[in-house]
Coordinates of C-alpha atoms in Angstrom, one line a residue:
M1 CA 27.6 8.6 -34.8
L2 CA 25.2 9.9 -31.9
L3 CA 24.6 13.6 -31.4
S4 CA 27.0 15.1 -29.0
S5 CA 23.8 16.3 -27.3
A6 CA 21.0 14.9 -25.8
P7 CA 18.0 17.7 -26.0
I8 CA 16.3 18.2 -22.0
G9 CA 13.2 17.2 -23.8
S10 CA 14.3 13.1 -24.1
E11 CA 15.6 13.5 -20.5
I12 CA 12.9 14.8 -19.1
F13 CA 10.3 11.5 -20.8
A14 CA 13.3 8.9 -20.1
S15 CA 12.9 9.9 -16.5
I16 CA 8.9 10.3 -16.4
C17 CA 9.3 6.8 -17.5
L18 CA 11.2 5.7 -15.0
I19 CA 9.1 7.1 -12.2
V20 CA 6.0 5.9 -14.2
I21 CA 7.7 2.1 -14.0
S22 CA 8.9 2.4 -10.6
L23 CA 5.0 3.6 -9.6
A24 CA 3.7 0.5 -11.5
V25 CA 6.6 -1.8 -9.9
I26 CA 5.5 -0.5 -6.3
L27 CA 1.5 -0.9 -7.2
V28 CA 2.4 -4.9 -8.5
L29 CA 3.9 -5.9 -5.2
R30 CA 0.8 -4.3 -3.4
Y31 CA -1.0 -6.4 -5.3
Y32 CA 0.7 -9.7 -4.8
L33 CA 2.5 -8.6 -1.3
P34 CA 1.4 -7.5 2.4
L35 CA 4.2 -4.7 2.0
R36 CA 3.7 -4.0 5.8
T37 CA 4.5 -7.2 6.7
T38 CA 6.9 -8.3 3.9
P39 CA 10.9 -8.1 5.6
A40 CA 12.8 -5.3 2.9
Y41 CA 15.2 -8.6 2.1
I42 CA 12.1 -9.8 0.0
L43 CA 10.7 -6.5 -1.6
V44 CA 13.9 -4.2 -2.6
P45 CA 15.2 -7.6 -4.5
I46 CA 11.5 -8.0 -6.4
F47 CA 11.4 -4.6 -7.2
F48 CA 14.8 -3.8 -9.1
A49 CA 13.8 -7.7 -10.5
L50 CA 10.6 -6.4 -12.1
A51 CA 11.8 -2.2 -12.6
L52 CA 15.1 -3.3 -14.2
P53 CA 13.1 -5.7 -16.9
T54 CA 10.6 -3.3 -17.4
S55 CA 12.4 -0.4 -18.1
I56 CA 14.2 -2.4 -21.3
V57 CA 10.5 -1.8 -22.9
F58 CA 11.5 1.9 -22.9
L59 CA 15.0 1.2 -23.2
V60 CA 14.8 -0.7 -26.8
P61 CA 12.6 1.5 -28.8
I62 CA 15.3 5.3 -27.1
D63 CA 18.4 3.5 -28.1
L64 CA 16.9 2.7 -32.0
A65 CA 16.0 6.2 -32.3
S66 CA 19.2 7.6 -31.0
N67 CA 21.0 6.5 -34.2
A68 CA 18.8 9.2 -36.2
G69 CA 22.1 11.2 -36.2
T70 CA 21.8 14.2 -38.2
D71 CA 18.7 12.7 -40.9
D72 CA 15.9 14.8 -41.5
G73 CA 13.1 12.8 -40.0
T74 CA 11.8 13.1 -36.7
R75 CA 14.3 11.2 -34.6
G76 CA 11.4 11.1 -31.6
I77 CA 13.2 10.6 -27.6
W78 CA 16.9 9.3 -28.3
L79 CA 19.8 9.6 -25.8
Q80 CA 23.5 10.4 -25.6
E81 CA 25.5 6.9 -26.6
R82 CA 27.9 7.2 -23.5
T83 CA 24.4 7.8 -21.5
L84 CA 23.0 4.9 -23.0
L85 CA 25.9 2.7 -22.6
V86 CA 25.8 3.1 -18.6
S87 CA 22.0 2.5 -19.0
W88 CA 22.8 -0.9 -20.7
R89 CA 25.4 -2.0 -18.5
I90 CA 23.7 -1.1 -15.4
T91 CA 20.6 -2.8 -16.4
Y92 CA 22.0 -5.8 -17.4
W93 CA 24.8 -6.5 -15.0
L94 CA 22.1 -5.7 -12.7
T95 CA 19.9 -8.5 -14.1
F96 CA 22.3 -10.9 -14.8
G97 CA 23.0 -10.8 -10.9
L98 CA 19.9 -11.0 -9.5
T99 CA 18.5 -13.8 -12.1
W100 CA 21.9 -16.1 -11.8
F101 CA 22.7 -15.7 -8.3
I102 CA 20.9 -13.0 -5.8
L103 CA 17.1 -14.3 -6.2
P104 CA 18.0 -17.9 -6.7
I105 CA 19.7 -17.7 -3.0
L106 CA 16.7 -15.1 -1.5
A107 CA 14.1 -18.0 -2.8
E108 CA 16.1 -20.8 -1.1
F109 CA 16.4 -18.2 2.5
S110 CA 13.0 -17.3 2.7
D111 CA 12.1 -21.2 2.3
A112 CA 14.7 -22.9 4.6
G113 CA 12.5 -23.3 7.8
H114 CA 15.4 -23.1 10.2
R115 CA 15.0 -19.9 12.7
D116 CA 18.5 -19.3 12.3
V117 CA 19.7 -16.6 9.5
Q118 CA 23.5 -18.8 9.2
A119 CA 21.5 -22.2 9.4
K120 CA 18.6 -20.7 6.3
L121 CA 22.0 -19.1 4.5
M122 CA 23.6 -22.7 4.9
Y123 CA 20.9 -24.6 3.2
S124 CA 20.2 -21.7 0.8
L125 CA 23.6 -22.1 -0.5
R126 CA 23.1 -26.5 -0.5
S127 CA 20.0 -26.2 -2.3
N128 CA 21.3 -23.7 -5.1
A129 CA 24.8 -26.0 -5.4
K130 CA 23.6 -28.0 -7.7
Y131 CA 22.1 -25.7 -9.9
Q132 CA 25.1 -23.6 -10.1
A133 CA 27.0 -26.7 -10.6
M134 CA 25.2 -27.6 -13.5
V135 CA 25.3 -23.8 -14.8
F136 CA 29.3 -24.0 -14.0
G137 CA 29.3 -27.2 -16.2
S138 CA 28.0 -26.2 -18.8
G139 CA 30.2 -22.8 -19.0
I140 CA 32.7 -25.2 -19.0
L141 CA 32.4 -26.9 -22.2
G142 CA 31.4 -23.5 -23.8
L143 CA 34.5 -22.0 -22.8
I144 CA 37.2 -24.7 -24.6
Y145 CA 34.9 -23.8 -27.3
V146 CA 34.6 -20.0 -27.1
F147 CA 39.2 -20.4 -27.1
I148 CA 39.4 -22.5 -29.7
S149 CA 37.0 -20.6 -32.1
A150 CA 37.8 -16.6 -30.8
G151 CA 40.9 -16.8 -28.6
V152 CA 41.9 -17.3 -25.1
T153 CA 40.6 -13.1 -24.3
P154 CA 38.4 -10.8 -21.5
T155 CA 36.4 -10.3 -24.1
S156 CA 35.6 -14.0 -25.2
L157 CA 35.5 -14.9 -21.3
K158 CA 32.6 -12.4 -21.0
G159 CA 31.0 -13.0 -24.7
L160 CA 30.7 -16.6 -23.3
I161 CA 29.0 -16.0 -20.0
M162 CA 26.4 -13.4 -21.9
A163 CA 25.9 -15.9 -24.3
L164 CA 25.1 -18.7 -22.2
A165 CA 23.0 -16.2 -20.4
Y166 CA 21.2 -15.8 -23.5
V167 CA 20.5 -18.5 -24.7
W168 CA 19.3 -20.3 -21.9
G169 CA 16.9 -17.7 -21.4
L170 CA 16.1 -17.5 -25.2
I171 CA 15.1 -21.1 -25.4
L172 CA 12.5 -20.7 -22.1
A173 CA 11.3 -17.0 -23.7
I174 CA 10.4 -18.5 -27.4
Y175 CA 8.4 -21.8 -25.7
L176 CA 6.3 -19.4 -23.3
M177 CA 5.8 -16.6 -26.3
G178 CA 4.9 -19.1 -28.9
H179 CA 2.1 -20.6 -26.5
G180 CA 1.3 -17.6 -25.4
L181 CA 0.7 -16.1 -28.7
V182 CA -2.2 -18.2 -29.9
A183 CA -3.3 -18.6 -25.9
I184 CA -4.0 -15.0 -25.3
P185 CA -6.6 -14.3 -28.2
R186 CA -8.3 -17.7 -27.5
S187 CA -9.0 -16.7 -24.3
L188 CA -10.1 -13.3 -25.5
F189 CA -12.6 -14.8 -27.8
R190 CA -13.7 -18.0 -25.8
K191 CA -14.5 -15.5 -23.0
A192 CA -16.7 -13.7 -25.7
N193 CA -19.4 -16.1 -25.6
I194 CA -21.1 -15.9 -22.4
S195 CA -22.8 -19.5 -22.5
E196 CA -20.1 -21.5 -23.4
S197 CA -17.5 -18.9 -20.8
L198 CA -20.4 -19.8 -17.9
R199 CA -19.6 -23.5 -18.9
R200 CA -15.9 -23.5 -19.1
I201 CA -15.6 -21.7 -16.0
Q202 CA -17.8 -25.4 -14.3
A203 CA -16.1 -27.7 -15.9
S204 CA -13.2 -26.8 -14.5
A205 CA -14.7 -26.5 -11.1
P206 CA -14.4 -30.1 -9.8
K207 CA -10.9 -30.8 -10.7
I208 CA -10.6 -27.2 -8.3
H209 CA -12.4 -28.3 -5.4
E210 CA -10.2 -31.3 -5.4
S211 CA -7.6 -29.7 -4.9
M212 CA -8.8 -27.1 -2.3
D213 CA -9.7 -30.7 -0.2
D214 CA -6.4 -31.6 -0.5
S215 CA -4.7 -29.1 0.6
I216 CA -6.6 -28.6 3.3
E217 CA -6.4 -32.3 3.9
R218 CA -3.1 -31.8 3.8
L219 CA -2.5 -28.9 6.0
E220 CA -4.4 -30.7 8.5
V221 CA -2.0 -33.5 8.8
L222 CA 0.9 -31.2 9.3
E223 CA -1.5 -29.3 11.7
A224 CA -1.9 -32.4 13.7
Q225 CA 2.0 -33.2 14.2
V226 CA 2.7 -29.8 15.4
M227 CA -0.5 -30.4 18.4
L228 CA 1.4 -33.8 19.2
L229 CA 4.8 -32.1 19.2
S230 CA 3.2 -29.4 21.4
Q231 CA 2.0 -31.8 23.9
R232 CA 5.1 -32.9 24.4
K233 CA 6.9 -31.6 27.8
S234 CA 10.0 -34.0 28.1
G235 CA 13.0 -35.5 26.0
T236 CA 14.7 -33.5 22.8
A237 CA 11.6 -31.3 22.3
M238 CA 12.2 -29.5 25.3
H239 CA 15.3 -28.1 23.7
F240 CA 13.4 -26.7 20.5
Q241 CA 10.1 -25.8 23.0
E242 CA 10.3 -21.9 21.7
W243 CA 10.1 -23.0 18.4
I244 CA 7.6 -25.2 18.6
E245 CA 5.4 -22.3 20.8
E246 CA 6.0 -21.0 17.3
L247 CA 4.5 -23.3 15.1
G248 CA 1.6 -24.0 17.2
E249 CA 1.3 -20.0 16.9
L250 CA 1.7 -20.2 13.3
C251 CA -1.4 -22.8 12.9
N252 CA -3.3 -21.3 15.4
L253 CA -3.1 -17.3 12.7
P254 CA -7.0 -16.4 12.4
E255 CA -5.8 -15.7 8.7
S256 CA -5.0 -19.1 8.2
R257 CA -8.1 -20.4 9.0
P258 CA -11.3 -20.8 7.2
R259 CA -14.0 -19.3 7.6
T260 CA -16.2 -22.2 8.7
T261 CA -19.4 -23.0 10.5
S262 CA -17.8 -27.1 11.7
R263 CA -14.7 -27.9 11.9
R264 CA -13.6 -31.6 10.7
M265 CA -15.0 -34.5 13.6
S266 CA -11.8 -36.4 12.8
I267 CA -8.4 -36.0 13.6
P268 CA -6.1 -37.1 11.0
A269 CA -3.4 -40.1 12.2
V270 CA -0.3 -38.7 12.7
S271 CA 2.8 -39.9 14.0
V272 CA 6.2 -38.0 15.1
P273 CA 9.8 -39.2 15.5
T274 CA 10.8 -40.0 19.8
V275 CA 13.7 -38.2 19.4
I276 CA 12.8 -34.4 17.5
T277 CA 15.9 -32.8 15.4
E278 CA 16.5 -29.3 13.9
N279 CA 16.6 -31.1 10.3
Y280 CA 13.1 -32.6 11.4
L281 CA 11.7 -29.4 12.5
A282 CA 13.0 -27.2 9.7
D283 CA 11.6 -29.5 7.7
L284 CA 8.0 -29.6 9.7
T285 CA 8.0 -25.6 9.1
R286 CA 9.1 -25.9 5.9
S287 CA 5.9 -28.2 5.0
L288 CA 3.6 -26.1 6.8
T289 CA 4.5 -22.7 5.2
R290 CA 3.9 -24.5 1.3
A291 CA 0.9 -26.4 2.8
R292 CA -0.8 -22.8 3.9
H293 CA 0.6 -21.1 0.9
K294 CA -1.1 -24.2 -1.2
R295 CA -4.0 -23.7 0.6
I296 CA -4.6 -20.2 0.5
R297 CA -3.9 -20.4 -3.2
Y298 CA -7.0 -23.2 -4.0
M299 CA -9.4 -21.3 -1.6
D300 CA -8.4 -17.8 -3.4
E301 CA -8.6 -19.8 -6.9
W302 CA -12.3 -21.6 -5.6
D303 CA -13.2 -18.1 -4.5
R304 CA -12.9 -16.1 -7.7
L305 CA -14.1 -19.3 -10.0
V306 CA -17.2 -18.9 -7.6
Q307 CA -17.5 -15.4 -8.2
N308 CA -16.9 -15.8 -12.0
S309 CA -20.0 -18.1 -12.3
V310 CA -22.4 -16.6 -10.8
A311 CA -21.9 -12.9 -12.0
T312 CA -21.8 -15.0 -15.5
Q313 CA -25.0 -16.3 -14.8
A314 CA -26.4 -12.8 -13.6
I315 CA -25.6 -11.6 -17.1
L316 CA -27.2 -14.2 -19.1
D317 CA -29.9 -14.2 -16.9
S318 CA -30.4 -10.0 -17.4
A319 CA -31.0 -11.0 -21.0
A320 CA -35.1 -11.9 -20.4
S321 CA -35.5 -8.8 -18.1
K322 CA -32.3 -6.5 -20.0
K323 CA -31.6 -5.4 -16.6
L324 CA -28.1 -6.3 -14.4
E325 CA -28.3 -5.3 -10.5
I326 CA -26.0 -5.6 -8.1
G327 CA -25.4 -5.1 -4.2
A328 CA -25.1 -2.2 -2.4
S329 CA -21.3 -1.6 -1.5
S330 CA -19.2 -2.6 0.9
P331 CA -18.3 -0.4 4.0
R332 CA -14.9 -0.4 3.4
A333 CA -15.0 0.1 0.0
S334 CA -13.1 3.9 -1.3
F335 CA -15.1 6.6 -2.4
F336 CA -14.4 5.4 -6.4
E337 CA -15.4 1.9 -5.4
R338 CA -18.8 3.4 -4.3
L339 CA -19.2 5.5 -6.9
T340 CA -21.7 4.0 -9.7
I341 CA -21.8 5.5 -13.5
F342 CA -24.4 2.5 -15.2
T343 CA -27.7 2.0 -14.2
P344 CA -29.4 -1.4 -14.3
Y345 CA -30.2 -0.8 -18.2
T346 CA -26.8 0.3 -19.7
R347 CA -24.8 -2.0 -17.3
Y348 CA -27.0 -4.9 -19.1
L349 CA -25.7 -3.0 -22.6
Y350 CA -22.1 -3.1 -21.5
Y351 CA -21.5 -6.8 -19.9
Y352 CA -24.2 -8.5 -22.2
H353 CA -23.8 -7.1 -25.7
M354 CA -20.7 -4.6 -25.5
V355 CA -18.1 -6.4 -23.7
P356 CA -18.5 -9.7 -25.7
Y357 CA -18.3 -7.2 -28.9
M358 CA -15.0 -5.6 -27.4
R359 CA -13.3 -8.9 -26.9
I360 CA -13.3 -10.2 -30.2
L361 CA -12.5 -7.3 -31.4
F362 CA -9.2 -7.1 -29.3
A363 CA -8.6 -11.1 -29.8
G364 CA -9.0 -10.3 -33.7
L365 CA -6.4 -7.4 -33.4
L366 CA -4.0 -9.5 -31.3
S367 CA -4.3 -12.8 -33.5
V368 CA -3.0 -10.3 -36.4
A369 CA -0.4 -9.4 -34.1
S370 CA 0.4 -13.1 -33.1
V371 CA 0.8 -13.7 -37.2
C372 CA 3.1 -10.8 -37.1
I373 CA 5.7 -12.3 -34.6
V374 CA 5.6 -15.6 -36.1
W375 CA 6.0 -14.1 -39.7
S376 CA 8.8 -12.2 -38.7
E377 CA 10.4 -14.7 -36.6
V378 CA 10.5 -17.0 -39.9
I379 CA 11.4 -14.6 -42.4
K380 CA 13.9 -12.7 -40.8
L381 CA 16.2 -15.8 -42.2
V382 CA 15.1 -15.1 -45.9
N383 CA 15.1 -11.6 -45.7
S384 CA 15.0 -8.7 -43.1
N385 CA 12.9 -6.6 -45.0
L386 CA 9.6 -8.7 -45.8
S387 CA 8.8 -8.4 -41.5
V388 CA 5.9 -6.9 -40.7
I389 CA 7.1 -5.6 -37.9
S390 CA 10.3 -3.6 -39.5
R391 CA 7.8 -2.1 -41.9
T392 CA 5.6 -0.6 -38.7
V393 CA 8.8 0.5 -36.8
V394 CA 10.7 1.6 -39.2
H395 CA 8.7 5.0 -40.8
H396 CA 11.8 6.6 -43.0
P397 CA 12.6 3.8 -45.1
N398 CA 14.8 6.0 -47.7
S399 CA 16.6 7.7 -45.0
D400 CA 20.4 5.9 -45.6
R401 CA 19.7 5.5 -41.2
G402 CA 16.6 3.9 -41.3
Q403 CA 15.7 6.8 -39.4
I404 CA 12.7 5.8 -36.6
G405 CA 10.9 8.7 -35.6
F406 CA 8.3 8.8 -32.2
P407 CA 5.1 6.5 -33.4
G408 CA 8.0 4.1 -34.4
Q409 CA 9.4 3.5 -31.1
M410 CA 5.3 3.6 -29.6
I411 CA 4.5 0.9 -32.0
A412 CA 8.4 -0.7 -30.8
A413 CA 7.6 -0.7 -27.3
G414 CA 4.1 -1.9 -27.8
W415 CA 5.2 -5.1 -29.7
I416 CA 8.0 -5.5 -27.1
F417 CA 5.4 -5.4 -24.2
Y418 CA 2.9 -7.8 -26.3
M419 CA 6.1 -10.2 -26.6
C420 CA 6.9 -10.2 -22.9
A421 CA 3.7 -10.4 -21.6
A422 CA 2.5 -13.7 -24.1
A423 CA 5.7 -15.4 -22.2
L424 CA 4.1 -14.8 -19.1
T425 CA 1.2 -15.4 -19.4
S426 CA 2.1 -18.6 -20.4
M427 CA 3.9 -19.0 -17.1
T428 CA 1.1 -18.1 -15.3
E429 CA -1.0 -20.6 -16.8
V430 CA 1.6 -23.6 -17.6
K431 CA 0.9 -25.6 -14.2
V432 CA 4.6 -27.0 -14.0
W433 CA 6.0 -24.8 -11.8
R434 CA 6.2 -27.2 -8.3
G435 CA 3.2 -25.4 -7.3
R436 CA 3.9 -21.9 -7.3
A437 CA 1.6 -19.2 -7.9
L438 CA 1.2 -15.9 -7.7
V439 CA -2.5 -15.3 -4.7
R440 CA -3.4 -11.8 -4.5
R441 CA -1.9 -9.9 -1.5
N442 CA -0.8 -13.7 0.0
T443 CA 1.9 -15.0 -2.5
G444 CA 4.9 -17.0 -1.2
Y445 CA 8.0 -15.6 -0.5
E446 CA 9.9 -17.9 -2.9
S447 CA 7.1 -17.7 -5.4
A448 CA 7.4 -14.2 -5.8
F449 CA 11.3 -14.5 -6.1
W450 CA 10.9 -16.8 -8.5
Y451 CA 8.8 -15.3 -10.6
A452 CA 10.4 -12.3 -10.7
M453 CA 13.5 -14.4 -11.3
Q454 CA 11.5 -15.2 -15.2
V455 CA 10.6 -12.0 -15.6
A456 CA 14.4 -10.9 -15.1
R457 CA 15.1 -13.3 -17.0
L458 CA 13.5 -13.3 -19.7
S459 CA 13.1 -9.4 -20.7
V460 CA 16.5 -9.3 -22.7
P461 CA 16.5 -12.0 -24.2
L462 CA 13.2 -11.3 -25.7
S463 CA 14.0 -7.2 -26.7
Y464 CA 17.7 -8.4 -28.6
N465 CA 15.3 -10.9 -30.4
F466 CA 12.7 -7.8 -31.4
M467 CA 15.8 -6.1 -32.5
T468 CA 17.2 -8.9 -34.5
F469 CA 13.0 -8.5 -36.4
L470 CA 14.4 -5.0 -38.2
T471 CA 17.3 -4.9 -40.9
P472 CA 20.7 -5.2 -40.3
D473 CA 21.6 -1.8 -40.4
V474 CA 19.1 -0.6 -38.3
Y475 CA 20.0 -2.6 -35.2
E476 CA 23.7 -3.1 -35.8
K477 CA 24.2 0.3 -35.2
T478 CA 22.3 0.5 -31.7
V479 CA 24.2 0.2 -28.7
F480 CA 22.3 -2.5 -27.4
Y481 CA 23.8 -4.5 -30.4
K482 CA 27.6 -3.7 -29.5
F483 CA 27.0 -4.2 -26.1
L484 CA 25.5 -7.8 -26.3
G485 CA 24.8 -8.7 -29.9
K486 CA 28.6 -8.8 -30.8
L487 CA 29.6 -11.0 -28.2
I488 CA 27.0 -12.9 -28.5
N489 CA 27.7 -13.4 -32.4
L490 CA 31.2 -13.9 -31.1
T491 CA 31.3 -17.4 -32.7
P492 CA 29.4 -19.6 -35.7
L493 CA 27.9 -21.0 -33.4
G494 CA 26.4 -18.3 -31.2
T495 CA 25.3 -16.2 -34.7
G496 CA 23.8 -20.3 -35.9
F497 CA 21.7 -20.1 -32.9
D498 CA 20.6 -16.6 -33.0
Y499 CA 19.5 -16.7 -36.1
F500 CA 18.2 -20.2 -36.5
F501 CA 17.0 -21.2 -32.9
P502 CA 13.8 -18.5 -33.2
I503 CA 11.9 -21.0 -36.1
F504 CA 11.0 -23.1 -33.0
I505 CA 8.7 -21.1 -32.4
L506 CA 6.2 -22.7 -34.6
I507 CA 6.5 -26.0 -32.4
P508 CA 5.0 -24.1 -29.4
V509 CA 2.5 -22.4 -31.8
S510 CA 1.6 -25.2 -33.5
A511 CA 1.6 -27.5 -30.1
A512 CA -1.1 -24.9 -28.6
L513 CA -3.2 -24.1 -32.2
F514 CA -4.1 -27.8 -33.0
N515 CA -4.2 -28.9 -28.8
L516 CA -1.4 -31.0 -29.6
Y517 CA -1.1 -30.8 -25.7
G518 CA -4.2 -32.5 -25.1
K519 CA -4.1 -35.2 -27.6
A520 CA -0.8 -35.9 -26.2
K521 CA -2.0 -36.7 -23.0
R522 CA -4.9 -38.5 -24.6
M523 CA -2.1 -41.0 -26.0
L524 CA -0.2 -41.4 -22.7
G525 CA -3.3 -42.1 -20.8
F526 CA -3.8 -39.3 -18.8
S527 CA -7.1 -37.3 -18.1
L528 CA -8.0 -34.0 -19.3
D529 CA -10.8 -31.5 -19.2
D530 CA -11.8 -31.2 -22.4
D531 CA -15.3 -30.1 -23.9
S532 CA -15.7 -33.3 -25.6
D533 CA -16.4 -35.1 -22.5
D534 CA -19.7 -33.0 -22.7
E535 CA -20.6 -35.4 -25.5
E536 CA -18.9 -38.5 -24.5
N537 CA -20.9 -38.4 -21.2
A538 CA -24.3 -37.0 -21.7
T539 CA -25.0 -36.6 -17.5
G540 CA -21.9 -34.7 -17.0
Y541 CA -21.3 -36.7 -13.7
G542 CA -19.0 -38.7 -12.5
T543 CA -15.8 -37.4 -14.6
G544 CA -15.2 -33.9 -13.3
G545 CA -17.8 -32.3 -15.9
W546 CA -19.6 -28.7 -16.1
R547 CA -22.7 -31.0 -14.8
E548 CA -20.5 -32.0 -11.3
G549 CA -19.2 -28.3 -11.6
R550 CA -22.5 -26.5 -12.1
D551 CA -23.9 -28.6 -8.4
L552 CA -20.4 -27.5 -6.2
I553 CA -20.8 -24.2 -7.4
E554 CA -24.9 -24.1 -6.6
R555 CA -24.6 -26.0 -2.9
E556 CA -21.5 -23.1 -2.7
V557 CA -23.8 -20.7 -3.2
G558 CA -26.7 -21.9 -1.5
G559 CA -24.2 -22.5 1.6
S560 CA -23.3 -19.1 1.3
A561 CA -26.6 -16.9 0.9
S562 CA -28.1 -19.5 4.0
L563 CA -25.2 -18.3 6.3
A564 CA -25.3 -14.9 5.7
H565 CA -29.0 -15.2 6.5
L566 CA -29.1 -16.6 9.0
R567 CA -26.3 -14.0 10.7
N568 CA -28.5 -11.2 9.2
P569 CA -31.7 -12.7 9.1
Q570 CA -33.6 -9.0 8.8
N571 CA -31.4 -8.3 5.4
G572 CA -32.9 -9.6 2.2
A573 CA -30.3 -10.3 -1.0
G574 CA -30.4 -7.3 -1.7
S575 CA -28.1 -5.8 1.3
S576 CA -25.3 -8.1 0.0
S577 CA -21.8 -7.1 0.1
N578 CA -21.1 -6.5 -3.5
G579 CA -21.8 -7.8 -6.6
P580 CA -21.8 -11.5 -7.0
A581 CA -23.4 -11.9 -4.0
I582 CA -26.6 -10.6 -5.4
A583 CA -26.1 -12.9 -8.5
A584 CA -25.3 -15.8 -6.1
S585 CA -28.4 -15.4 -4.3
N586 CA -30.3 -15.7 -7.3
L587 CA -28.8 -18.6 -8.5
A588 CA -29.5 -20.2 -4.9
S589 CA -32.7 -19.7 -5.3
R590 CA -33.0 -22.1 -8.9
S591 CA -30.8 -25.0 -7.5
T592 CA -31.5 -27.6 -5.1
A593 CA -31.9 -27.2 -1.8
A594 CA -29.0 -29.9 -1.4
P595 CA -26.8 -29.6 2.0
R596 CA -23.4 -27.9 1.0
V597 CA -19.7 -29.9 -0.1
N598 CA -17.5 -29.6 2.5
S599 CA -18.7 -26.6 4.3
S600 CA -15.1 -26.2 6.1
V601 CA -13.6 -25.7 2.9
R602 CA -15.2 -22.3 2.6
P603 CA -12.6 -19.3 2.2
H604 CA -12.9 -15.4 3.1
V605 CA -14.6 -13.9 0.4
N606 CA -13.4 -10.4 -0.4
E607 CA -11.8 -9.5 2.5
T608 CA -10.1 -6.2 1.3
G609 CA -13.7 -5.4 0.4
D610 CA -13.5 -5.7 -3.7
E611 CA -16.6 -5.0 -5.1
G612 CA -16.3 -8.3 -7.0
F613 CA -16.5 -9.2 -10.9
F614 CA -19.2 -6.1 -11.6
G615 CA -17.0 -3.5 -10.1
S616 CA -18.7 -0.9 -8.4
G617 CA -20.3 0.5 -11.2

């Protein structure tokens, strides 16, 4: 039985948490989307799709501690049972509605390509019809089983809806989390070795450069189609003249063009149909929008790769002089970005010595955390008391209620955050999501909706899965279990799935740990970027190896340095606007004087005045 009234301190703390979460979500939206130009129907749903799942990270620990009752131990932050129940209802059902209905419809609506709102809505509904039909089809089969097992009641119907959403979310969450639990520590371990990190960056350069070239060529083909359409002044094209003019303006936007010294000499050979229809223009608009975002994505990815490469090279070069220099601050940088803390020598100590050891330390800690999570997933079937996570959260095992104090709440929030971070990190690394990607200030609306939908879909299953790491006498008394857990365990199949399926986390963990993905690709004959390519091919050319990537980066940097010198010949390399540019000029001086590869694909770097890899300090 919960206490009759919650202390004012807990209510204030919960309110502060909501404010902090809201501000953090706004900053995330600002990082990936232009807030001033993004419509409200896009920003508001995405805001709630991120804020509501994030609040679960704090709501679960509060729910756990609220069962402390009148025991003698420290209760931590706790709330009334009624307050918790209302919070869970609002959080769950809003998240459910956003995940399964609102966000999918708005995602296709933003990607429709039509000009008319009604046409966009009809396209969105048709696109979601197959998806919803599959969902309802599986729901009918589940409904028959639930009605046979639990009877025909409103509770069984609600339990079916919640259980199906939980099952689908848990399947995806377990796979992604298992991959991320290995990928995050391994990435930190690899980055701790500066020279190997540089080689790995160079090895990925050919593939990214090729993808960037392909995306630009695809966009030029679509732009050529728009150019041909704009030249038609008769026939069916006259009925859509205003639409065609808008497409022409879209192709000629300044931000849609890469910074270049020369355009391509040849115009792609394209053709347009004799009869222009609304569906054709809608498909062309949709393809053009996707191609622009794809081109921006790979240009941004190439920019960051070049920036990281020259910065890493500068760190390696600083070993001889014991100094690491950066350039002058950008004129558009803020006061804090202009503030310089490190001297060249202390900057060298920090980046060359301290950062690698810090990465090794964090990688070791996260590796232990990953092992604890996997162990807890497996051992809870045998005995929850052997769960490491349960031991770190429940600090009063002798209490009749398994009391959890404030330190236990903070640790529980940390566990949930790491589990969610592992799953979401895997989502950004696995490139099987129809080309969707998060790009700073240029994320496509459909991609933003899709990633927000996945955040909302994964949060509830991962949070409830975390609670099952604890002993039943602890989590079965929570409001979360009474609200969701009882309905999941309404049938024997639901109970068995909830306990047995998480063991399959061993599959993605083993696949990532022993590189089974790479072995499977080699068995199937797919090309694979692997470090072993360097041993098989001593030159590294013709295989997309690190030597080819190094040459591409050096030519890119050399061309950028030459262009900067032509634009401002009175200034030397020391007048660069960011730190990596200094490293770029140093790298260019060591590279061959070969001409740039595809100079027309050079993106605009650091338009927002960022200080690059080293920051301002």
